[in-house]
Every structure is written in structure tokens, then in C-alpha cells.
Tab-separated table of C-alpha atoms in Angstrom:
chain	number	residue	atom	x	y	z
I	19	MET	CA	231.098	16.792	-86.041
I	20	GLN	CA	233.999	16.912	-83.699
I	21	GLN	CA	235.315	20.599	-83.235
I	22	SER	CA	238.849	21.441	-83.375
I	23	ARG	CA	240.329	22.401	-79.974
I	24	LEU	CA	239.972	26.375	-78.922
I	25	THR	CA	243.223	28.019	-77.816
I	26	LYS	CA	243.453	30.214	-74.483
I	27	GLU	CA	242.912	33.244	-76.115
I	28	GLU	CA	240.235	32.081	-78.052
I	29	TYR	CA	238.324	30.496	-75.023
I	30	ARG	CA	238.764	33.366	-72.761
I	31	GLN	CA	237.306	35.286	-75.909
I	32	ALA	CA	234.274	33.122	-76.052
I	33	LYS	CA	233.639	33.263	-72.160
I	34	ASP	CA	233.503	37.213	-71.977
I	35	LEU	CA	231.234	37.418	-75.384
I	36	ASP	CA	228.566	35.074	-73.490
I	37	ALA	CA	229.177	37.221	-70.410
I	38	ALA	CA	228.305	40.471	-72.601
I	39	ARG	CA	225.235	38.371	-73.911
I	40	LYS	CA	223.784	37.659	-70.547
I	41	ALA	CA	224.621	41.164	-69.599
I	42	GLY	CA	222.537	43.017	-72.595
I	43	THR	CA	225.408	44.719	-74.029
I	44	ALA	CA	226.019	42.322	-76.722
I	45	PRO	CA	223.580	41.087	-79.398
I	46	ALA	CA	222.304	38.056	-79.183
I	47	GLU	CA	223.389	34.697	-81.106
I	48	ILE	CA	221.464	33.749	-83.908
I	49	ASP	CA	220.926	30.377	-85.261
I	50	ASP	CA	220.592	28.634	-88.852
I	51	GLU	CA	216.932	29.821	-88.956
I	52	GLY	CA	217.474	33.225	-88.019
I	53	ARG	CA	216.034	32.851	-84.997
I	54	GLU	CA	217.359	34.506	-81.313
I	55	ILE	CA	219.465	32.147	-78.734
I	56	ASN	CA	218.159	33.219	-75.091
I	57	PRO	CA	222.089	33.294	-73.980
I	58	HIS	CA	220.637	32.078	-70.121
I	59	THR	CA	220.005	28.783	-71.769
I	60	PRO	CA	222.313	25.964	-70.204
I	61	GLN	CA	224.758	24.442	-72.544
I	62	PHE	CA	223.502	20.677	-72.010
I	63	MET	CA	220.151	22.027	-74.126
I	64	LEU	CA	222.473	23.817	-76.594
I	65	LYS	CA	224.442	20.995	-77.320
I	66	ALA	CA	223.450	18.549	-80.221
I	67	PRO	CA	223.384	15.015	-79.652
I	68	TRP	CA	226.432	13.565	-81.832
I	69	TYR	CA	223.798	12.031	-84.258
I	70	VAL	CA	222.442	15.353	-85.068
I	71	ASP	CA	224.617	17.209	-84.406
I	72	ASN	CA	225.774	19.880	-87.393
I	73	GLY	CA	228.510	22.187	-85.975
I	74	LYS	CA	225.827	25.225	-86.493
I	75	VAL	CA	224.223	26.505	-82.806
I	76	SER	CA	220.593	25.557	-83.331
I	77	LEU	CA	217.676	24.424	-80.754
I	78	LYS	CA	215.866	22.346	-83.638
I	79	HIS	CA	216.999	18.874	-81.902
I	80	GLN	CA	215.186	20.612	-78.778
I	81	ARG	CA	211.707	20.790	-80.926
I	82	ALA	CA	208.845	18.388	-81.448
I	83	PRO	CA	209.139	16.953	-85.247
I	84	GLU	CA	206.814	18.601	-87.349
I	85	LYS	CA	203.945	16.760	-89.086
I	86	ARG	CA	204.055	15.808	-92.459
I	87	LYS	CA	200.667	18.130	-94.703
I	88	GLY	CA	199.317	16.865	-96.983
I	89	PRO	CA	198.608	13.024	-98.184
I	90	LYS	CA	201.305	10.903	-98.050
I	91	PHE	CA	200.303	8.459	-101.107
I	92	THR	CA	198.446	10.102	-104.210
I	93	GLU	CA	195.783	8.068	-105.879
I	94	GLU	CA	197.856	6.593	-108.239
I	95	ASP	CA	199.161	4.964	-105.606
I	96	ASN	CA	195.547	3.870	-104.240
I	97	PHE	CA	195.973	5.521	-101.214
I	98	TRP	CA	198.355	3.131	-99.762
I	99	TYR	CA	201.690	1.498	-100.422
I	100	ALA	CA	201.971	-2.305	-102.693
I	101	ARG	CA	202.973	-3.930	-99.492
I	102	GLY	CA	203.903	-7.731	-100.717
I	103	LYS	CA	202.996	-6.832	-104.354
I	104	ARG	CA	205.614	-8.551	-107.337
I	105	ALA	CA	206.039	-6.130	-110.523
I	106	GLY	CA	205.216	-8.092	-113.787
I	107	PRO	CA	205.745	-11.578	-114.695
I	108	ALA	CA	208.956	-13.402	-113.226
I	109	ALA	CA	211.834	-14.449	-115.175
I	110	THR	CA	212.441	-17.062	-117.602
I	111	LYS	CA	216.188	-17.388	-116.272
I	112	TYR	CA	218.828	-16.606	-113.457
I	113	ARG	CA	220.372	-13.435	-114.287
I	114	LYS	CA	223.635	-12.206	-112.898
I	115	GLY	CA	223.238	-9.936	-109.279
I	116	ALA	CA	219.947	-11.363	-108.496
I	117	CYS	CA	218.980	-13.440	-105.303
I	118	GLU	CA	220.884	-17.066	-105.168
I	119	ASN	CA	217.980	-18.629	-103.387
I	120	CYS	CA	214.677	-17.459	-105.385
I	121	GLY	CA	216.231	-14.935	-108.565
I	122	ALA	CA	214.686	-11.714	-107.870
I	123	MET	CA	216.790	-8.599	-108.181
I	124	THR	CA	214.622	-6.816	-106.061
I	125	HIS	CA	216.748	-8.291	-102.726
I	126	LYS	CA	220.089	-10.131	-101.855
I	127	THR	CA	220.609	-13.498	-100.721
I	128	LYS	CA	220.578	-12.754	-96.928
I	129	ASP	CA	217.894	-10.773	-96.979
I	130	CYS	CA	215.005	-13.118	-99.365
I	131	VAL	CA	212.201	-14.269	-96.893
I	132	GLU	CA	211.658	-16.945	-99.273
I	133	ARG	CA	211.924	-20.405	-97.877
I	134	PRO	CA	215.718	-21.677	-98.155
I	135	ARG	CA	216.062	-24.190	-100.610
I	136	LYS	CA	218.516	-27.246	-100.799
I	137	LYS	CA	219.227	-25.450	-104.986
I	138	GLY	CA	219.140	-22.590	-105.249
I	139	ALA	CA	217.673	-20.642	-108.372
I	140	LYS	CA	220.932	-19.515	-109.160
I	141	TRP	CA	222.000	-23.409	-109.897
I	142	THR	CA	218.518	-24.918	-110.901
I	143	GLY	CA	217.540	-22.269	-112.702
I	144	GLU	CA	213.520	-23.016	-111.867
I	145	ASN	CA	210.911	-21.753	-109.858
I	146	ILE	CA	212.190	-18.004	-109.877
I	147	LYS	CA	210.131	-15.355	-108.271
I	148	ALA	CA	209.322	-12.194	-109.856
I	149	ASP	CA	210.838	-8.673	-108.479
I	150	GLU	CA	209.361	-6.710	-105.870
I	151	ILE	CA	207.701	-3.561	-105.924
I	152	ILE	CA	210.149	-1.041	-104.601
I	153	GLN	CA	208.788	2.089	-102.910
I	154	GLU	CA	210.010	4.439	-101.254
I	155	VAL	CA	208.075	5.544	-98.029
I	156	ASP	CA	208.125	7.830	-95.097
I	157	LEU	CA	206.374	5.156	-91.879
I	158	ASP	CA	206.300	6.871	-88.489
I	159	TRP	CA	206.602	4.512	-85.270
I	160	ASP	CA	202.585	3.837	-85.083
I	161	GLU	CA	202.524	3.161	-89.155
I	162	LYS	CA	205.569	0.815	-88.785
I	163	ARG	CA	203.619	-1.135	-86.252
I	164	ASP	CA	200.227	-1.112	-87.701
I	165	ARG	CA	199.161	-4.927	-88.540
I	166	TRP	CA	196.509	-3.386	-91.159
I	167	ASN	CA	198.966	-1.677	-92.990
I	168	GLY	CA	199.572	-2.503	-96.631
I	169	TYR	CA	195.463	-3.592	-96.665
I	170	ASP	CA	193.106	-2.856	-99.440
I	171	PRO	CA	189.434	-2.589	-97.865
I	172	LYS	CA	188.087	-4.268	-101.751
I	173	GLU	CA	189.988	-7.411	-100.828
I	174	HIS	CA	187.000	-8.037	-98.355
I	175	ASP	CA	184.436	-7.968	-101.548
I	176	LYS	CA	186.041	-10.891	-103.590
I	177	VAL	CA	185.367	-12.977	-99.730
I	178	ILE	CA	182.230	-12.263	-99.679
I	179	GLU	CA	181.412	-13.036	-103.355
I	180	GLU	CA	182.961	-16.291	-102.395
I	181	TYR	CA	180.187	-16.738	-99.885
I	182	ASN	CA	177.366	-15.646	-101.813
I	183	GLN	CA	178.470	-18.053	-104.767
I	184	VAL	CA	178.770	-21.187	-102.188
I	185	GLU	CA	175.164	-19.934	-100.644
I	186	GLU	CA	173.345	-19.846	-104.228
I	187	ALA	CA	174.746	-23.379	-105.355
I	188	ARG	CA	173.162	-24.502	-101.681
I	189	LYS	CA	169.713	-23.079	-102.751
I	190	LYS	CA	170.051	-25.093	-105.956
I	191	ALA	CA	171.224	-28.449	-104.347
I	192	LYS	CA	167.872	-27.944	-102.109
I	193	ALA	CA	165.989	-27.004	-105.399
I	194	SER	CA	167.160	-29.896	-107.148
I	195	GLU	CA	166.721	-32.413	-103.981
I	196	LEU	CA	163.120	-30.323	-103.513
I	197	ASP	CA	162.169	-31.543	-107.255
I	198	LYS	CA	163.482	-35.700	-106.463
I	199	GLN	CA	161.224	-35.645	-103.449
I	200	GLY	CA	158.142	-33.862	-104.090
I	201	PRO	CA	156.506	-32.878	-101.189
I	202	THR	CA	153.145	-32.211	-100.414
I	203	THR	CA	153.349	-29.744	-97.594
I	204	THR	CA	154.855	-26.096	-98.208
I	205	SER	CA	156.148	-26.513	-94.664
I	206	GLU	CA	158.172	-29.650	-96.002
I	207	ALA	CA	159.434	-27.645	-99.225
I	208	LYS	CA	160.683	-24.491	-97.393
I	209	LYS	CA	162.401	-27.288	-94.670
I	210	ILE	CA	163.955	-28.543	-97.607
I	211	ALA	CA	165.107	-25.533	-99.530
I	212	GLY	CA	166.329	-23.802	-96.254
I	213	LEU	CA	163.442	-21.364	-96.098
I	214	SER	CA	162.357	-22.200	-92.556
I	215	ASP	CA	162.817	-20.483	-89.702
I	216	ASP	CA	164.907	-23.428	-88.377
I	217	GLU	CA	168.119	-20.884	-88.205
I	218	ASP	CA	166.026	-18.277	-86.220
I	219	GLU	CA	165.095	-21.383	-83.403
I	220	GLN	CA	168.561	-22.613	-83.396
I	221	ASP	CA	170.157	-18.812	-82.654
I	222	ASP	CA	167.271	-18.629	-79.720
I	223	ASP	CA	168.071	-22.013	-78.218
I	224	LYS	CA	171.462	-20.775	-78.536
I	225	TYR	CA	170.844	-17.181	-76.780
I	226	ALA	CA	168.757	-19.396	-74.017
I	227	ASP	CA	171.868	-21.505	-73.261
I	228	ALA	CA	174.039	-18.620	-72.742
I	229	ALA	CA	171.393	-17.099	-70.709
I	230	ASP	CA	172.143	-17.033	-67.047
I	231	MET	CA	169.840	-18.880	-66.091
I	232	PRO	CA	168.823	-20.499	-62.049
I	233	GLY	CA	169.615	-24.451	-61.198
I	234	GLN	CA	171.965	-27.064	-63.709
I	235	HIS	CA	172.152	-26.621	-67.055
I	236	VAL	CA	175.335	-27.053	-69.671
I	237	ASN	CA	177.383	-24.652	-70.967
I	238	GLN	CA	177.038	-24.914	-74.833
I	239	LYS	CA	180.463	-23.484	-75.482
I	240	THR	CA	183.049	-25.387	-73.097
I	241	ARG	CA	180.788	-28.278	-72.913
I	242	THR	CA	180.762	-28.329	-68.815
I	243	THR	CA	178.351	-28.722	-66.103
I	244	ILE	CA	177.714	-25.288	-64.274
I	245	ARG	CA	175.814	-25.919	-61.063
I	246	ASN	CA	174.485	-22.538	-59.328
I	247	LEU	CA	174.825	-23.066	-55.716
I	248	ARG	CA	171.684	-21.381	-54.757
I	249	ILE	CA	168.575	-20.103	-56.418
I	250	ARG	CA	167.834	-16.342	-55.753
I	251	GLU	CA	164.575	-16.593	-54.850
I	252	ASP	CA	165.187	-19.124	-52.298
I	253	THR	CA	165.434	-18.657	-48.748
I	254	ALA	CA	168.864	-19.427	-46.700
I	255	LYS	CA	168.014	-22.176	-44.747
I	256	TYR	CA	170.530	-20.227	-41.592
I	257	LEU	CA	166.956	-17.823	-42.413
I	258	LEU	CA	163.950	-20.092	-41.393
I	259	ASN	CA	164.735	-20.228	-38.131
I	260	LEU	CA	167.185	-17.544	-36.217
I	261	ASP	CA	167.121	-19.185	-32.593
I	262	THR	CA	170.358	-20.343	-31.918
I	263	ASP	CA	169.373	-22.904	-30.500
I	264	SER	CA	168.395	-24.290	-33.423
I	265	ALA	CA	169.732	-26.877	-36.194
I	266	PHE	CA	173.461	-25.924	-36.702
I	267	TYR	CA	174.792	-24.620	-40.457
I	268	ASP	CA	178.307	-25.312	-41.428
I	269	PRO	CA	178.415	-21.712	-43.520
I	270	LYS	CA	182.047	-23.881	-44.983
I	271	THR	CA	179.638	-26.209	-46.787
I	272	ARG	CA	176.353	-24.254	-46.708
I	273	SER	CA	174.687	-27.683	-45.265
I	274	MET	CA	172.369	-27.882	-41.949
I	275	ARG	CA	172.217	-31.550	-41.387
I	276	GLU	CA	168.792	-31.421	-39.053
I	277	ASN	CA	165.480	-30.028	-39.620
I	278	PRO	CA	165.153	-26.411	-38.216
I	279	LEU	CA	161.342	-25.960	-37.986
I	280	GLU	CA	161.324	-29.267	-35.467
I	281	GLY	CA	157.887	-31.045	-35.480
I	282	GLN	CA	157.064	-30.073	-39.442
I	283	GLN	CA	157.946	-31.989	-42.127
I	284	ASN	CA	157.475	-30.962	-45.940
I	285	ASP	CA	154.336	-32.308	-45.758
I	286	ASP	CA	153.354	-29.700	-43.620
I	287	GLY	CA	154.327	-27.094	-46.472
I	288	ILE	CA	157.977	-26.561	-45.760
I	289	ASP	CA	160.553	-26.826	-48.183
I	290	PHE	CA	163.129	-27.261	-46.740
I	291	SER	CA	163.250	-30.571	-43.573
I	292	GLY	CA	167.198	-30.504	-43.217
I	293	ASP	CA	169.634	-32.618	-45.813
I	294	ASN	CA	169.180	-35.717	-43.361
I	295	PHE	CA	165.904	-35.283	-43.931
I	296	VAL	CA	166.863	-35.876	-47.901
I	297	ARG	CA	169.599	-38.047	-47.021
I	298	TYR	CA	167.571	-41.152	-45.379
I	299	THR	CA	164.347	-40.229	-47.055
I	300	GLY	CA	162.532	-42.420	-50.373
I	301	ASP	CA	165.068	-43.847	-52.606
I	302	ALA	CA	168.334	-42.000	-50.884
I	303	PRO	CA	169.061	-45.208	-47.927
I	304	GLN	CA	167.910	-48.048	-50.835
I	305	MET	CA	170.916	-46.455	-52.963
I	306	ALA	CA	173.276	-46.711	-50.502
I	307	LYS	CA	172.755	-50.191	-50.041
I	308	VAL	CA	173.086	-51.255	-53.175
I	309	GLN	CA	176.283	-48.912	-53.471
I	310	MET	CA	177.321	-50.944	-50.139
I	311	PHE	CA	176.320	-54.096	-51.700
I	312	ALA	CA	178.669	-53.384	-54.967
I	313	TRP	CA	181.446	-52.797	-52.775
I	314	GLN	CA	181.607	-55.420	-50.716
I	315	ALA	CA	180.957	-57.485	-54.190
I	316	SER	CA	183.887	-55.651	-56.021
I	317	ASP	CA	186.385	-56.944	-52.597
I	318	ARG	CA	185.473	-60.472	-53.111
I	319	GLY	CA	186.485	-61.100	-56.700
I	320	ASN	CA	183.277	-60.326	-58.414
I	321	GLU	CA	183.185	-57.739	-61.582
I	322	VAL	CA	180.010	-55.697	-60.792
I	323	HIS	CA	179.808	-51.919	-60.452
I	324	LEU	CA	176.823	-49.650	-59.892
I	325	GLN	CA	177.686	-47.059	-62.503
I	326	ALA	CA	178.629	-49.378	-65.001
I	327	ASN	CA	176.393	-51.305	-64.841
I	328	PRO	CA	173.228	-50.693	-62.988
I	329	THR	CA	170.872	-53.543	-63.804
I	330	GLN	CA	173.157	-56.120	-63.127
I	331	VAL	CA	174.167	-54.965	-59.155
I	332	ALA	CA	170.037	-54.354	-58.794
I	333	ILE	CA	169.349	-57.645	-59.758
I	334	LEU	CA	172.131	-59.220	-58.180
I	335	HIS	CA	171.306	-56.801	-54.325
I	336	LYS	CA	167.900	-58.589	-54.729
I	337	GLU	CA	168.504	-62.228	-55.258
I	338	TYR	CA	171.574	-61.608	-52.240
I	339	GLU	CA	168.695	-60.041	-49.452
I	340	SER	CA	166.232	-62.784	-50.892
I	341	LYS	CA	168.330	-65.848	-49.459
I	342	LYS	CA	170.084	-63.064	-46.708
I	343	ASP	CA	166.276	-63.269	-45.937
I	344	GLN	CA	165.836	-67.283	-46.475
I	345	VAL	CA	168.856	-68.481	-44.786
I	346	ARG	CA	167.859	-66.052	-41.913
I	347	ASP	CA	164.189	-67.357	-41.089
I	348	THR	CA	165.671	-70.649	-41.393
I	349	THR	CA	168.699	-70.211	-38.786
I	350	GLN	CA	166.242	-68.724	-36.474
I	351	LYS	CA	163.697	-71.463	-36.187
I	352	SER	CA	166.022	-74.536	-36.557
I	353	ILE	CA	167.312	-72.736	-32.854
I	354	LEU	CA	163.660	-72.385	-31.989
I	355	GLU	CA	162.981	-76.030	-32.757
I	356	LYS	CA	165.965	-76.891	-30.257
I	357	TYR	CA	166.137	-74.772	-27.760
I	358	GLY	CA	162.403	-73.295	-27.912
I	359	GLY	CA	161.806	-69.709	-25.883
I	360	GLU	CA	159.521	-68.353	-28.836
I	361	GLU	CA	157.102	-66.510	-26.320
I	362	TYR	CA	159.859	-64.356	-25.124
I	363	LEU	CA	159.965	-63.072	-29.077
I	364	GLU	CA	156.695	-61.542	-29.034
I	365	ALA	CA	156.475	-59.844	-25.586
I	366	PRO	CA	156.570	-56.017	-25.565
I	367	PRO	CA	158.994	-53.737	-25.098
I	368	LYS	CA	160.596	-53.235	-21.581
I	369	GLU	CA	160.149	-49.398	-21.569
I	370	LEU	CA	156.242	-50.411	-21.732
I	371	LEU	CA	156.673	-53.501	-19.200
I	372	LEU	CA	158.116	-51.427	-16.348
I	373	ALA	CA	155.894	-48.108	-17.561
I	374	GLN	CA	159.474	-45.678	-17.110
I	375	SER	CA	162.504	-44.795	-18.888
I	376	GLU	CA	165.862	-43.092	-17.893
I	377	ASN	CA	165.034	-40.363	-20.427
I	378	TYR	CA	162.933	-37.552	-19.914
I	379	VAL	CA	160.429	-36.482	-22.464
I	380	GLU	CA	157.564	-34.192	-22.748
I	381	TYR	CA	154.579	-33.912	-24.923
I	382	SER	CA	151.771	-32.339	-25.629
I	383	ARG	CA	148.107	-32.881	-26.336
I	384	THR	CA	148.655	-33.236	-29.905
I	385	GLY	CA	151.462	-35.975	-28.964
I	386	ARG	CA	154.155	-33.531	-30.115
I	387	VAL	CA	157.423	-33.882	-28.313
I	388	ILE	CA	158.156	-30.304	-26.773
I	389	LYS	CA	161.278	-31.452	-24.544
I	390	GLY	CA	163.475	-34.025	-23.721
I	391	GLN	CA	164.797	-34.898	-27.408
I	392	GLU	CA	167.250	-31.516	-27.652
I	393	ARG	CA	170.737	-31.824	-29.686
I	394	ALA	CA	173.585	-32.379	-27.045
I	395	LYS	CA	176.004	-29.471	-26.877
I	396	ALA	CA	179.603	-29.600	-28.150
I	397	ARG	CA	181.944	-30.103	-25.843
I	398	SER	CA	185.303	-28.438	-25.916
I	399	LYS	CA	188.608	-30.012	-26.081
I	400	TYR	CA	189.760	-28.902	-22.054
I	401	GLU	CA	188.111	-30.906	-19.308
I	402	GLU	CA	185.121	-29.191	-17.889
I	403	ASP	CA	183.810	-28.739	-14.036
I	404	VAL	CA	186.768	-30.570	-13.142
I	405	PHE	CA	187.260	-29.296	-8.874
I	406	ILE	CA	191.396	-29.746	-7.265
I	407	ASN	CA	192.055	-29.482	-3.739
I	408	ASN	CA	188.518	-29.757	-2.479
I	409	HIS	CA	186.960	-26.777	-4.305
I	410	THR	CA	183.997	-26.473	-5.187
I	411	THR	CA	184.232	-24.250	-8.030
I	412	VAL	CA	186.259	-23.441	-10.509
I	413	TRP	CA	189.427	-21.085	-11.173
I	414	GLY	CA	187.782	-17.855	-12.049
I	415	SER	CA	184.737	-17.951	-10.785
I	416	TYR	CA	185.134	-15.125	-8.906
I	417	TRP	CA	186.112	-11.524	-9.414
I	418	SER	CA	187.861	-8.923	-6.946
I	419	GLU	CA	189.276	-5.595	-7.161
I	420	GLY	CA	191.098	-6.694	-10.692
I	421	GLN	CA	192.237	-10.359	-9.696
I	422	TRP	CA	190.468	-13.728	-10.086
I	423	GLY	CA	189.220	-16.329	-7.691
I	424	TYR	CA	187.531	-19.319	-6.539
I	425	LYS	CA	184.038	-18.383	-5.644
I	426	CYS	CA	184.017	-21.013	-2.973
I	427	CYS	CA	186.648	-19.616	-0.741
I	428	ARG	CA	187.312	-15.929	-2.355
I	429	SER	CA	191.559	-17.099	-2.854
I	430	TYR	CA	193.203	-15.553	-5.523
I	431	ILE	CA	196.012	-18.553	-5.601
I	432	LYS	CA	195.161	-20.605	-8.280
I	433	ASN	CA	195.811	-24.279	-7.099
I	434	SER	CA	195.208	-23.433	-3.470
I	435	TYR	CA	194.079	-25.605	-1.170
I	436	CYS	CA	190.275	-24.840	-0.356
I	437	THR	CA	189.720	-22.964	2.895
I	438	GLY	CA	185.879	-22.855	2.321
I	439	GLN	CA	183.602	-20.466	4.741
I	440	ALA	CA	186.499	-19.472	7.196
I	441	GLY	CA	188.461	-17.929	3.359
I	442	ILE	CA	185.624	-15.880	3.326
I	443	GLU	CA	185.085	-14.385	6.406
I	444	ALA	CA	188.555	-13.981	6.132
I	445	GLN	CA	188.537	-12.014	3.430
I	446	LYS	CA	185.483	-10.186	4.564
I	447	ALA	CA	187.282	-8.956	7.280
I	448	SER	CA	190.626	-7.766	5.346
I	449	GLN	CA	188.274	-5.915	3.358
I	450	LEU	CA	186.929	-4.180	6.355
I	451	ILE	CA	190.102	-3.279	7.699
I	452	LYS	CA	191.466	-1.515	4.229
């Protein structure tokens, strides 16, 4: 409500009255509820917004709304309002003022929630919907957004009753099947009647699949294979040998190709002998040969595939190896017959003939290798042990007085020419002078 504009005299009187109320010489202002208003309250708090302003001075708009007292719905309303329910049977013909789409009298055409018809009930006079029950309810913010607002819990009893009827029909069908088959044992009768513990066993299997078991298993929900990288009870590979010169461990792929315990194999009681031991023992090398044969045959135009038809590939590989051996033996025999030299093929290795070798190897009394087959140290991408300008040591091999230099001549100038022992004596003489 817009107030009329005050004159200068009225504005001056209002100012004087406000000053008197603040000084305590005039009584405080009374609101429409009979409460006194503090004269020191700011004007922006006293002034009500335009949508709640009634033209009277009050602080009612600053107070929290009072909560509703008593039940919102009575027992006659079943303690809730009838949402989505229809009032009685539908009309048989269209009524004036009703919805043109569905024919109900309780809403207009623009508010109709029915599917828009090609020809509405106003023109066809068919399939007229019953009127809705309109109930005046005062819902707060949460009640308007409650998804279960208007739901009667007793409706769930119908669902339970329907399931019970289905279960009874299933048991009757099982009993009739039992009468027809005529089982001899009690367990078979229970199994046919559905009274056995199969459901409990299925539940146990379901819970067993969902358990966090080590190793590899299939998730029954997503039908995907789950593989744990390591069983909790297993010892990590890098803990088998804590020596820094032992087998290299790659933390990114969690692989250790060489055996961390040298001289010991799985036969000695250890569980891990390196990834290469598994890769190059057993049927793994033979499998790799078959796979290589399948690839080469496929490149030549033959339709063979190891995963699609492994039996065919295995048979073809066996025939290929036998023919290959025959051709090799025939070729070797023809060459020996033509040129001779068969006696040289049976000669022992050169290491045994000369009793010496370039490789230094130390053996124990039991014949185990002690030294001589260590893994070669990895070299960096930079050139190492490269000496320039007649130096015998590299730059950075000498340190003195906060400077790096060459140890062979104690020169602090990089890429300088080596002076040898004369440079060392000159450096000592300079230190004596200092």
C-alpha cells in the first residue's frame, strides 16, 4: 500500500516525535498487536516489504512464522489428503464449462494433465473422465516436495496379497507335478515341491561371490573378471633379497625378471624364482612357438588362429616341425656325402679343447657358480671415463676450497691442458704462500 506524500510540517512533526521517543520524553509506538516498538530500531527493519505491507506499523514481518498447531488432516480424511482420486463415476456426456480435452469439470483445458487427444471430449463426447477431488490443503515447503506425499501405506497390503497368491499357485503347481511323477524319496519330493534348502544354498553362493576373496574370480553382478594383484599373505618380491645388487625390481609393473635368490630354484623350497623362470619353463616356450607359427602362417595367407581353433594350429605345427626336421636331416646328409667332414661335427667345444676361456668364473666345491655371471651394471646415456687434453682423471675428481678440478694436475679450469705433477707442485706452493 502506497502512503501519501507528507508535507513539510507533517515531516517536521514526525521527526520531532521520533526524537522525543528516542529521548524517552514521549511514549513508544504501539503496533497492531499491542506491543511497544523500540524507537531505536532502524528504519529498514521497521519498513515491511511491499508484498506483506498492510499500512500499519508492525514487526510481524521480522518474526518467524508460527508453526501450525494440531493435526492438519482429520480422521475423516484418513489423516491425509486424497491426491489423484476421482469423485464418483464419470459423466456420460459433455457438460458446458468442462475441460475440452478430457471432459472433467474440476479444471480448465490449459491445466489438463491428460494426453492431448486428436479430438477432445467436447466434440466426441466419449471417454469423459471423472471429476477430481479438490481438497484445500495448506502444505509447507517440505510437504510440497515430499515424494510420498498422499501415499497410503495400506496400499502395500495389496502387493503382499498378490505375491502370496502367486506363491500359493506355485506350490499347487509343484504338488500336481509331484503327483504326476510320483517320486520315491523324500528329498526328491521336497525338491519338486520347492521345500528344499536350494534357495538357502543359492544365497550362500551369492554371498560367497560377493566376499573379498584373494586371487581371480568373476563378479556375478557386473559379469566382469576381478583380479587381485597380490594375495595379502604372499611376500613381496622385493623383500625376498634386500641386497642392492640382487635382481632388479620394476615398481611400475611389479615385475622382477631375474631370480632374487641366486642358485635356488622352486625345487629348493622357494615360491618365486623370477618372472623369466615362469616365462621360459614348462609349456610357456612351446606355447610361444605355436603362437609364432600361427602368425607366420597367417601372413602367408593360411586361415589359422590359435585362439579360434587351437587344435588345428597344434596339429599343423606338429606336422611342420616333423617335415622341417626331415628336410634338415636330408640336406645335412647330402652335403656331408658330397663334401665330407662328418668327423668334425662330433668334436668337443673349443673351450674344452684349449682348456681356457675369456670368461672368468669361480665355482664352489659343490659346483655352484660363486662369481663371474653377475648382471651387467646399467650404463647411463652419457659418455663415461672419457679423458681429454692429456688428463688421466675426469673433471670433478678433485675438490678444494669450494672448487672442482682435475685430480691428476689439480687444475680448477675445465677443459684445460693437463700439466701433471708440475701442476700439483704449483698448487701446493700457492697454498704455502697463502
